[in-house]
Coordinates of C-alpha atoms in Angstrom, one line a residue:
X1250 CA 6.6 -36.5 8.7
X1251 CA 8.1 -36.7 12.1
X1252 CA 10.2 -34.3 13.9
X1253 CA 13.4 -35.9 13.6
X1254 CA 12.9 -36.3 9.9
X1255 CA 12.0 -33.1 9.0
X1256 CA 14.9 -31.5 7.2
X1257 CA 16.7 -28.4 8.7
X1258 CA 18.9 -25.5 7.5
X1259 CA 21.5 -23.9 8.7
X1260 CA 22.8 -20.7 6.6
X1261 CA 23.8 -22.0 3.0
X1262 CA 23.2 -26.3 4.3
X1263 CA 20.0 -28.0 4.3
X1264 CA 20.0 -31.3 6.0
X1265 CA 17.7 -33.7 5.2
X1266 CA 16.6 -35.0 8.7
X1267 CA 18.0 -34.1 12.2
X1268 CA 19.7 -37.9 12.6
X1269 CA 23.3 -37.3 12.7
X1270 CA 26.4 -38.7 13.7
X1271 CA 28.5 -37.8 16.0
X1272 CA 32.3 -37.8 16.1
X1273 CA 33.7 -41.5 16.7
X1274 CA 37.6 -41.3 17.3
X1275 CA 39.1 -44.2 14.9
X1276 CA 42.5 -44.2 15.9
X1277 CA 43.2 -46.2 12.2
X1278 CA 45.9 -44.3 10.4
X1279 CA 48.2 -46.6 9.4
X1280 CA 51.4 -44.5 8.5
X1281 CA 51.1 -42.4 11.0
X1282 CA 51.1 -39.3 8.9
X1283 CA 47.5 -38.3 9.6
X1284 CA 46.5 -40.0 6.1
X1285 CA 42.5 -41.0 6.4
X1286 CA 42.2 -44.5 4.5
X1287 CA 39.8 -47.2 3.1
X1288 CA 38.5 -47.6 7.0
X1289 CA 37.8 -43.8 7.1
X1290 CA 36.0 -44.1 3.4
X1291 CA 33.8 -47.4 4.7
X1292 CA 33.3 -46.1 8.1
X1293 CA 31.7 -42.7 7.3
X1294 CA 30.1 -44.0 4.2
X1295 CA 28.3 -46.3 5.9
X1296 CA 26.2 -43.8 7.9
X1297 CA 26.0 -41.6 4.7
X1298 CA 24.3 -44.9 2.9
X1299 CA 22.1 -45.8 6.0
X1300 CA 20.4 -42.5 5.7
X1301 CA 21.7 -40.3 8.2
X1302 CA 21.1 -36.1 7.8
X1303 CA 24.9 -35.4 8.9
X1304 CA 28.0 -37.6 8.8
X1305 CA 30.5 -35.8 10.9
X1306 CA 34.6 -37.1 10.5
X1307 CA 36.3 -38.0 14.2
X1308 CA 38.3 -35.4 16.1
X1309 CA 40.3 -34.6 12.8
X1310 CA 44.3 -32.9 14.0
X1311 CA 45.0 -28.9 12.9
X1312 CA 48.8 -30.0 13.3
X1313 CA 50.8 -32.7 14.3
X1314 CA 51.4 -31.8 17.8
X1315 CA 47.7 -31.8 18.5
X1316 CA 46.7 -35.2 18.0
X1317 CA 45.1 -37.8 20.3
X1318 CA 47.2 -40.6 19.3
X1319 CA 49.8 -41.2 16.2
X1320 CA 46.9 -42.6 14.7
X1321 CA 44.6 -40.1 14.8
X1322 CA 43.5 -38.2 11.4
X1323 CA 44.4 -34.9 10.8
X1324 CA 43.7 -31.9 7.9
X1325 CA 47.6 -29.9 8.0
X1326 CA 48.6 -30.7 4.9
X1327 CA 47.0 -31.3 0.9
X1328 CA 48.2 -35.2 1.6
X1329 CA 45.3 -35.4 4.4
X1330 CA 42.8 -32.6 1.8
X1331 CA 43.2 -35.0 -1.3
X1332 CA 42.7 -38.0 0.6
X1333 CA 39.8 -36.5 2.8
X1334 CA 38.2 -35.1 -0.5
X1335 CA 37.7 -38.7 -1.7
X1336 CA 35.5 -39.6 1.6
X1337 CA 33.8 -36.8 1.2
X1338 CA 32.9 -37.6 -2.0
X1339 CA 31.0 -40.2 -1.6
X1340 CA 29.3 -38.9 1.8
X1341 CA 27.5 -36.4 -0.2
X1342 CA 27.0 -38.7 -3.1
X1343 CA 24.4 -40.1 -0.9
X1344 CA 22.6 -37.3 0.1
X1345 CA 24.6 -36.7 3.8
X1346 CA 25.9 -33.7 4.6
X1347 CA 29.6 -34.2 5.3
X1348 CA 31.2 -32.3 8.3
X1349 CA 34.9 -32.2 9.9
X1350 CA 35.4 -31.7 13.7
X1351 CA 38.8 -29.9 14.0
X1352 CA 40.0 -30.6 17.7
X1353 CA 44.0 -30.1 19.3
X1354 CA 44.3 -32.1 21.5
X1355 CA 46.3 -30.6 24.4
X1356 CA 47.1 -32.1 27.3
X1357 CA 45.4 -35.5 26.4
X1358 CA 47.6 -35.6 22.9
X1359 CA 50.1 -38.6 22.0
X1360 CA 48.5 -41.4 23.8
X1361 CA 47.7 -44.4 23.5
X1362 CA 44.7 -46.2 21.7
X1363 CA 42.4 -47.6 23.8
X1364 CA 43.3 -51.6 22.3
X1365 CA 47.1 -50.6 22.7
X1366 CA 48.9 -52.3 25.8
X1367 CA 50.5 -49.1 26.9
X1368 CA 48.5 -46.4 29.5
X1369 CA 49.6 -43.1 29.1
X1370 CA 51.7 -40.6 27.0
X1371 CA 53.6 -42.2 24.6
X1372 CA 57.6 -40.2 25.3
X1373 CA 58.9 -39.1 22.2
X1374 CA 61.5 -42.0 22.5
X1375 CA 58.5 -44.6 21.5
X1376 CA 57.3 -42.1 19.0
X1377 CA 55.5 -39.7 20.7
X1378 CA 55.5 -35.7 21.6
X1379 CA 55.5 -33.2 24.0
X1380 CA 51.9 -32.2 25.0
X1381 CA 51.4 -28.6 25.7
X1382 CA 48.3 -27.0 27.3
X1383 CA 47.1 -23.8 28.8
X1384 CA 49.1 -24.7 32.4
X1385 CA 51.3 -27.3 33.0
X1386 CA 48.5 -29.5 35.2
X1387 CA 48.5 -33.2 33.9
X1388 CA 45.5 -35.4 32.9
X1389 CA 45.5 -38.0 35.6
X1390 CA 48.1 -41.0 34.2
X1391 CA 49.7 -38.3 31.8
X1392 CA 52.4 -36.6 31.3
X1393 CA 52.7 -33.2 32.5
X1394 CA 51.9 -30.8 29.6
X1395 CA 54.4 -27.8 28.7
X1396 CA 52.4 -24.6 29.5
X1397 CA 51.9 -22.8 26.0
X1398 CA 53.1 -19.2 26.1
X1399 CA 51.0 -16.3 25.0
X1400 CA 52.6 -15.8 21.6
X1401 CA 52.4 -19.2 20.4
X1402 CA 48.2 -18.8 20.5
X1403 CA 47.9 -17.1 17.1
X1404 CA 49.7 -19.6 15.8
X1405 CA 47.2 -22.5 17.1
X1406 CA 44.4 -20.0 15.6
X1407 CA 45.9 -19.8 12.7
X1408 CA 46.0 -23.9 12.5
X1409 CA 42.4 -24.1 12.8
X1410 CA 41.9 -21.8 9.9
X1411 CA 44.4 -23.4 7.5
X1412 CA 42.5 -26.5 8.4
X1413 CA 39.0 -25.1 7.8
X1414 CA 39.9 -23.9 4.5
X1415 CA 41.2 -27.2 3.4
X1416 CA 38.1 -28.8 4.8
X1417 CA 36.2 -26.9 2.3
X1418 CA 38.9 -27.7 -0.5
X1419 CA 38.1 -31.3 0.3
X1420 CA 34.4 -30.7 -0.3
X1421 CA 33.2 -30.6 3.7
X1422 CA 30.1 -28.7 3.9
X1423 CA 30.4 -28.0 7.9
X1424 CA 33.0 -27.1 10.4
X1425 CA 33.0 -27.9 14.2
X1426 CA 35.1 -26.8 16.4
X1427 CA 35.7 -29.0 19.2
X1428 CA 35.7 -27.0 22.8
X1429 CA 34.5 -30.4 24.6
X1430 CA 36.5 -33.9 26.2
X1431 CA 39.0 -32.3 27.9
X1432 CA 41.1 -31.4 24.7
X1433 CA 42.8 -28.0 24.3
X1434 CA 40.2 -25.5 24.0
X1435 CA 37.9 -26.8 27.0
X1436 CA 41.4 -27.2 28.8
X1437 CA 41.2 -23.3 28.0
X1438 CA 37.7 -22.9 29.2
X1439 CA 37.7 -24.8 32.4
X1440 CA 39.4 -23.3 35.3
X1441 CA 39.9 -27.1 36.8
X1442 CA 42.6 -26.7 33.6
X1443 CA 43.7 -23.2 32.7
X1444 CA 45.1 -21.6 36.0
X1445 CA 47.1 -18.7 33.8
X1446 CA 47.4 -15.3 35.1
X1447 CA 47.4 -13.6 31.4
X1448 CA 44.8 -12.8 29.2
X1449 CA 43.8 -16.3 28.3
X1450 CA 43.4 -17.0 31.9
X1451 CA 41.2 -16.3 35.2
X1452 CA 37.7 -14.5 34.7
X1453 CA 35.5 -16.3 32.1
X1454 CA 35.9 -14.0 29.2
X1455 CA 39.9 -14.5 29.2
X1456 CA 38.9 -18.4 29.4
X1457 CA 37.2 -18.3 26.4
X1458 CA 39.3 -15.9 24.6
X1459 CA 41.1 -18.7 22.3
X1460 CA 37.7 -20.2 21.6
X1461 CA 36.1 -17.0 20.4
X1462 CA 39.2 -16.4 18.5
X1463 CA 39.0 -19.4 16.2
X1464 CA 35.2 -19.0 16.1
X1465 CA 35.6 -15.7 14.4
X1466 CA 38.7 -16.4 12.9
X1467 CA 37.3 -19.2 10.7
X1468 CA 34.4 -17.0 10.0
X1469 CA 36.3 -14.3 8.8
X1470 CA 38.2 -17.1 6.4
X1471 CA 35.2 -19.3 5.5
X1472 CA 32.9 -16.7 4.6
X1473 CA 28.9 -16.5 5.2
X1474 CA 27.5 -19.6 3.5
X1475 CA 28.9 -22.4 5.9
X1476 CA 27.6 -23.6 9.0
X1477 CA 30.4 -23.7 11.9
X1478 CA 29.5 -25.5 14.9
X1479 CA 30.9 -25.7 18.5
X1480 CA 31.1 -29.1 20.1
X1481 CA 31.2 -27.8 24.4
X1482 CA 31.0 -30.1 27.3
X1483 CA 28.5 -28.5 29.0
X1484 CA 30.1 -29.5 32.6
X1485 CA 33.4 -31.5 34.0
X1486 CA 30.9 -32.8 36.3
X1487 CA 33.6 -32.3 39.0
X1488 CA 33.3 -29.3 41.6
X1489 CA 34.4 -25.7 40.7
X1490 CA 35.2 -26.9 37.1
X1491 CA 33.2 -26.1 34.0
X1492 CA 28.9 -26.0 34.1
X1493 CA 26.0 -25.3 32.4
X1494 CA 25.7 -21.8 33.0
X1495 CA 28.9 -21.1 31.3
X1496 CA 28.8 -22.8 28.6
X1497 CA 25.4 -21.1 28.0
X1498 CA 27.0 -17.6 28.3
X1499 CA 30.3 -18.7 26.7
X1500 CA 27.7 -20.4 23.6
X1501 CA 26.0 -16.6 23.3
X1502 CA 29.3 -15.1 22.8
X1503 CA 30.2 -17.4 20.4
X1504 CA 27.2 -17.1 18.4
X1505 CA 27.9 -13.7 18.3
X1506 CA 31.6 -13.9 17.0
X1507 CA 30.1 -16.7 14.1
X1508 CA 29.0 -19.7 15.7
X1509 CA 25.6 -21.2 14.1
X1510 CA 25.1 -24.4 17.0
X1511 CA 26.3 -26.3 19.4
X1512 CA 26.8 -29.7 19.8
X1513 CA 26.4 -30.5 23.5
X1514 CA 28.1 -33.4 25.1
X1515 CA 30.0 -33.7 28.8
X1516 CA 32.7 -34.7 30.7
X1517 CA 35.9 -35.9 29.6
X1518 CA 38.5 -33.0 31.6
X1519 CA 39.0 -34.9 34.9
X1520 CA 38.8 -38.9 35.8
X1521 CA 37.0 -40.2 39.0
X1522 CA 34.1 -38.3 38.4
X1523 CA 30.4 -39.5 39.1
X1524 CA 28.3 -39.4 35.8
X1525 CA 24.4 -40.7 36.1
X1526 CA 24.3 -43.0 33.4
X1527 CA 20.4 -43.4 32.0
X1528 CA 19.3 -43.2 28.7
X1529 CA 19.2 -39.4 27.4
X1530 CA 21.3 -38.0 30.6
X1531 CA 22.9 -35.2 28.7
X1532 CA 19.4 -34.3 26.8
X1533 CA 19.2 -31.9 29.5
X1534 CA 22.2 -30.0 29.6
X1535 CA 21.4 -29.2 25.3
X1536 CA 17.9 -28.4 26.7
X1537 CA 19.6 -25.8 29.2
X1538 CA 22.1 -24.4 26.6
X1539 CA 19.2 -24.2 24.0
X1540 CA 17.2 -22.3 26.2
X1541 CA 19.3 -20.4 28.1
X1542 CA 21.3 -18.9 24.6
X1543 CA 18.4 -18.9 22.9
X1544 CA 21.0 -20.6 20.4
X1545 CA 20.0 -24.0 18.3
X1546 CA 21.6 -27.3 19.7
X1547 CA 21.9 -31.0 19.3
X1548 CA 22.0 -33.7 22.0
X1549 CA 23.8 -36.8 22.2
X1550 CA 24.5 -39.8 25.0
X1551 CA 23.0 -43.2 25.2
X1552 CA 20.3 -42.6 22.9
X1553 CA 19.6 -45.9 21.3
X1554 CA 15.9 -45.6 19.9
X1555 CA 13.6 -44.0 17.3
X1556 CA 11.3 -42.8 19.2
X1557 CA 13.3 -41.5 22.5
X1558 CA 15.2 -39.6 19.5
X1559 CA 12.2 -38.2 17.9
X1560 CA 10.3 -37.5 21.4
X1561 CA 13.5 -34.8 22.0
X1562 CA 13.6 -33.1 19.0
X1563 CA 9.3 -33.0 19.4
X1564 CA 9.5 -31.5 22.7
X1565 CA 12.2 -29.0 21.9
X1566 CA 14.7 -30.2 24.0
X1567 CA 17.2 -30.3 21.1
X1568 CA 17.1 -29.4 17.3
X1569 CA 18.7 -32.3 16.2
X1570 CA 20.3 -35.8 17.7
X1571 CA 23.8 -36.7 18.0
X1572 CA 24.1 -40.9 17.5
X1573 CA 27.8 -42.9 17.7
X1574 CA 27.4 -46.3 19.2
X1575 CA 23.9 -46.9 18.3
X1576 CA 25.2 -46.1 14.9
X1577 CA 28.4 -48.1 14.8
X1578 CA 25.9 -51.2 15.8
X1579 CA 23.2 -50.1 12.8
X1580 CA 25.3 -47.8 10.3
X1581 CA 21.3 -47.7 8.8
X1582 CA 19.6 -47.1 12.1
X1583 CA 17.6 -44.2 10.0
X1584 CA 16.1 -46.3 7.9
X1585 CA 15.1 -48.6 11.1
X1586 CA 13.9 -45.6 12.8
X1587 CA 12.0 -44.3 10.2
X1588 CA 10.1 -47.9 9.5
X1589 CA 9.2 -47.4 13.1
X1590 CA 8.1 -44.1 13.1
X1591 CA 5.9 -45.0 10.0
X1592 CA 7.7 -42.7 7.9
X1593 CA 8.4 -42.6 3.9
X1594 CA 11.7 -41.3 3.0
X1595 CA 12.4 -40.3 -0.4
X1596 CA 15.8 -41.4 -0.5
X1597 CA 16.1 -44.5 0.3
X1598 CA 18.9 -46.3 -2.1
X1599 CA 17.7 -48.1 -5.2
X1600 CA 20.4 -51.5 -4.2
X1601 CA 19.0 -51.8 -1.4
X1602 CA 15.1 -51.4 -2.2
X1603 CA 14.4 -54.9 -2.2
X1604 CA 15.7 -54.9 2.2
X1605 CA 13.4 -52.1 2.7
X1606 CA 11.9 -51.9 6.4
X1607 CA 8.3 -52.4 5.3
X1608 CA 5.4 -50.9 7.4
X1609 CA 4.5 -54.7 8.2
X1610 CA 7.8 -55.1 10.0
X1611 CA 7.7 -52.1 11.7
X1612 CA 4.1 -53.5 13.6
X1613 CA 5.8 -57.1 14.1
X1614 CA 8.8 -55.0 15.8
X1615 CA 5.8 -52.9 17.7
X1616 CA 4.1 -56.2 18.8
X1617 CA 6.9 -57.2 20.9
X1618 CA 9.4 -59.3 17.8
X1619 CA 12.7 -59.4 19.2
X1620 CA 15.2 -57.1 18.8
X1621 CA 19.3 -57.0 19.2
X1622 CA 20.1 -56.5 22.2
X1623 CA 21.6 -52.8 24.0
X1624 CA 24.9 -53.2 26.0
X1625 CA 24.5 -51.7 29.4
X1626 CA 25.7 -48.6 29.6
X1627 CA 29.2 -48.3 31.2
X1628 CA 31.1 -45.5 32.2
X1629 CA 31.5 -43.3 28.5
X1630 CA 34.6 -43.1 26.9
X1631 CA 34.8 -39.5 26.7
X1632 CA 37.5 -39.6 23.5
X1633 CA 34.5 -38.7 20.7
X1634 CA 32.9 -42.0 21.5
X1635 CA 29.4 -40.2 22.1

């Protein structure tokens, strides 16, 4: 058995390898109304059926307000619950763990989708809202957000909670918080972002005051058996802005107030900025965080093959790998993986036996047999795309 298919636990969850996927933004509702449909259902199940340890939904809305785009999904209402439940259903059927990343999206809420021929906010005129964010500093090409006042924060904590408890209604058997991409609560963290003069702005610990909120909030609400995660950008890669070293300290606090892991990515709060682009580059920063915190972490960005995915859960760089466009390419990249790492997995599903990677393909693949080819990489699409 190989590192990245050995199984892991985290409080009440046991996952049955450390290949999971990350948040992919979808931007497919079709009415509008936060709704996840048949795409959601095929989408997710498809990595659930392919063999991976965790299936994790997109950036999934706590309220109307906070969503990317009108398409976005969300988890407000028992609409969203009863239709989520049905996904989730058949995540776990086949042996996935099934996990919701809650997210607001602040400043960088009601835009467009990426294939939409509109840049920008979307005005509430053409069916959009007004974004609101910790200060009223725009994302470059948006609109300028309102500045949220003080007493409207226990409200937005209290969204996150509502939402976490309908998760678990639905069946969801992990809860990540999303502090990462430039959405709300790393617009909080960052002072590139948050330039308030209250308690929720200035030093670090009134930076991440609203993050350490919702982390123990939903704790308090969820109780002791479920995993919650934190998804941080571990720097804005932009001088004076967010880094490493806080989001280690920031990562300790909230493993104090509930937090289990953390689910490091980067980027995503300012444009224009220089990001190295090889294979692995943000292995290091969850290395850092891991370290540092002394808290468990997975790693994610442009990390495309079994054995680079296996060497950084081996060396201890990471606990467990974080795959989205590798996996939208192979929803059953585990079962590739595995064949090529020479492992024998238990649960492989019986309609699909007879297309089982066999050791003999895994040596033609070995000896140089041709392969689909990568995409370069290009500069990421910070919006969940991992």
């Amino acid at each position: 058995m190989t590192s990245l298919f050995s199984p892991l636990t985290l409080r009440g969850t046991t996952f049955r390898n450390r290949l999971w996927v990350a948040p992919l933004c979808q931007y497919s509702v079709e009415k509008r109304d936060g709704v996840p449909t048949d795409w959601h259902l095929v989408h997710l199940g498809s990595f659930a059926l392919g063999g991976a340890g965790l299936v994790m939904t997109e950036a999934t809305s706590v309220s109307p307000e906070g969503r990317i785009s009108p398409q976005d999904t969300g988890l407000w209402n028992d609409d969203q619950r009863d239709a989520w439940a049905r996904v989730v259903s058949f995540i776990r059927s086949q042996g996935a763990v099934a996990g919701i990343q809650l997210a607001h999206a602040g400043r960088k809420a009601s835009t467009a989708r990426q294939w939409d021929h509109h840049r920008g906010t979307w005005s509430p005129e053409d069916g959009g809202w007004e974004p609101v964010a910790p200060s009223a500093i725009a994302f470059d090409g948006y609109a300028t957000p309102r500045a949220l006042d003080a007493s409207e924060l226990a409200g937005i904590v209290a969204d996150f909670v509502a939402s976490a408890l309908r998760a678990l209604d639905s069946g969801f058997q992990l809860i990540e918080i999303h502090a990462a991409h430039g959405y709300l609560v790393h617009q909080f963290l960052s002072p590139l972002s948050n330039q308030r003069t209250d308690e929720y702005g200035g030093g670090l610990e009134n930076r991440a005051r609203l993050l350490l909120e919702i982390v123990a909030a939903i704790r308090a609400a969820v109780g002791t058996e479920v995993p919650l995660l934190v998804r941080f950008s571990a720097t804005d890669w932009a001088e004076g802005g967010w880094d490493q070293e806080q989001t280690a300290t920031v990562a300790g606090w909230a493993r104090d107030a509930g937090a289990d892991f953390f689910d490091i990515s980067t980027g995503g709060l300012v444009s224009g900025v220089r990001i190295p682009l090889t294979p692995g580059y943000q292995v290091p920063f969850a290395e850092f965080v891991h370290k540092t915190a002394d808290a468990p972490v997975s790693a994610v960005g442009l990390i495309t093959e079994a054995r680079q995915a296996n060497d950084i859960i081996e060396s201890g760089q990471a606990d467990a790998v974080m795959m989205g466009r590798e996996m939208m390419r192979d929803p059953h990249f585990a079962w590739r993986a595995a064949a090529e790492l020479g492992v024998e997995l238990g649960y492989y599903p019986p309609q699909y036996e007879r297309a089982r990677w066999s050791y003999e393909k895994r040596a033609s693949v070995s000896a140089g047999a041709a392969k689909p080819a990568v995409p370069a990489p290009r500069e990421p699409a910070t919006e969940d795309s991992a």
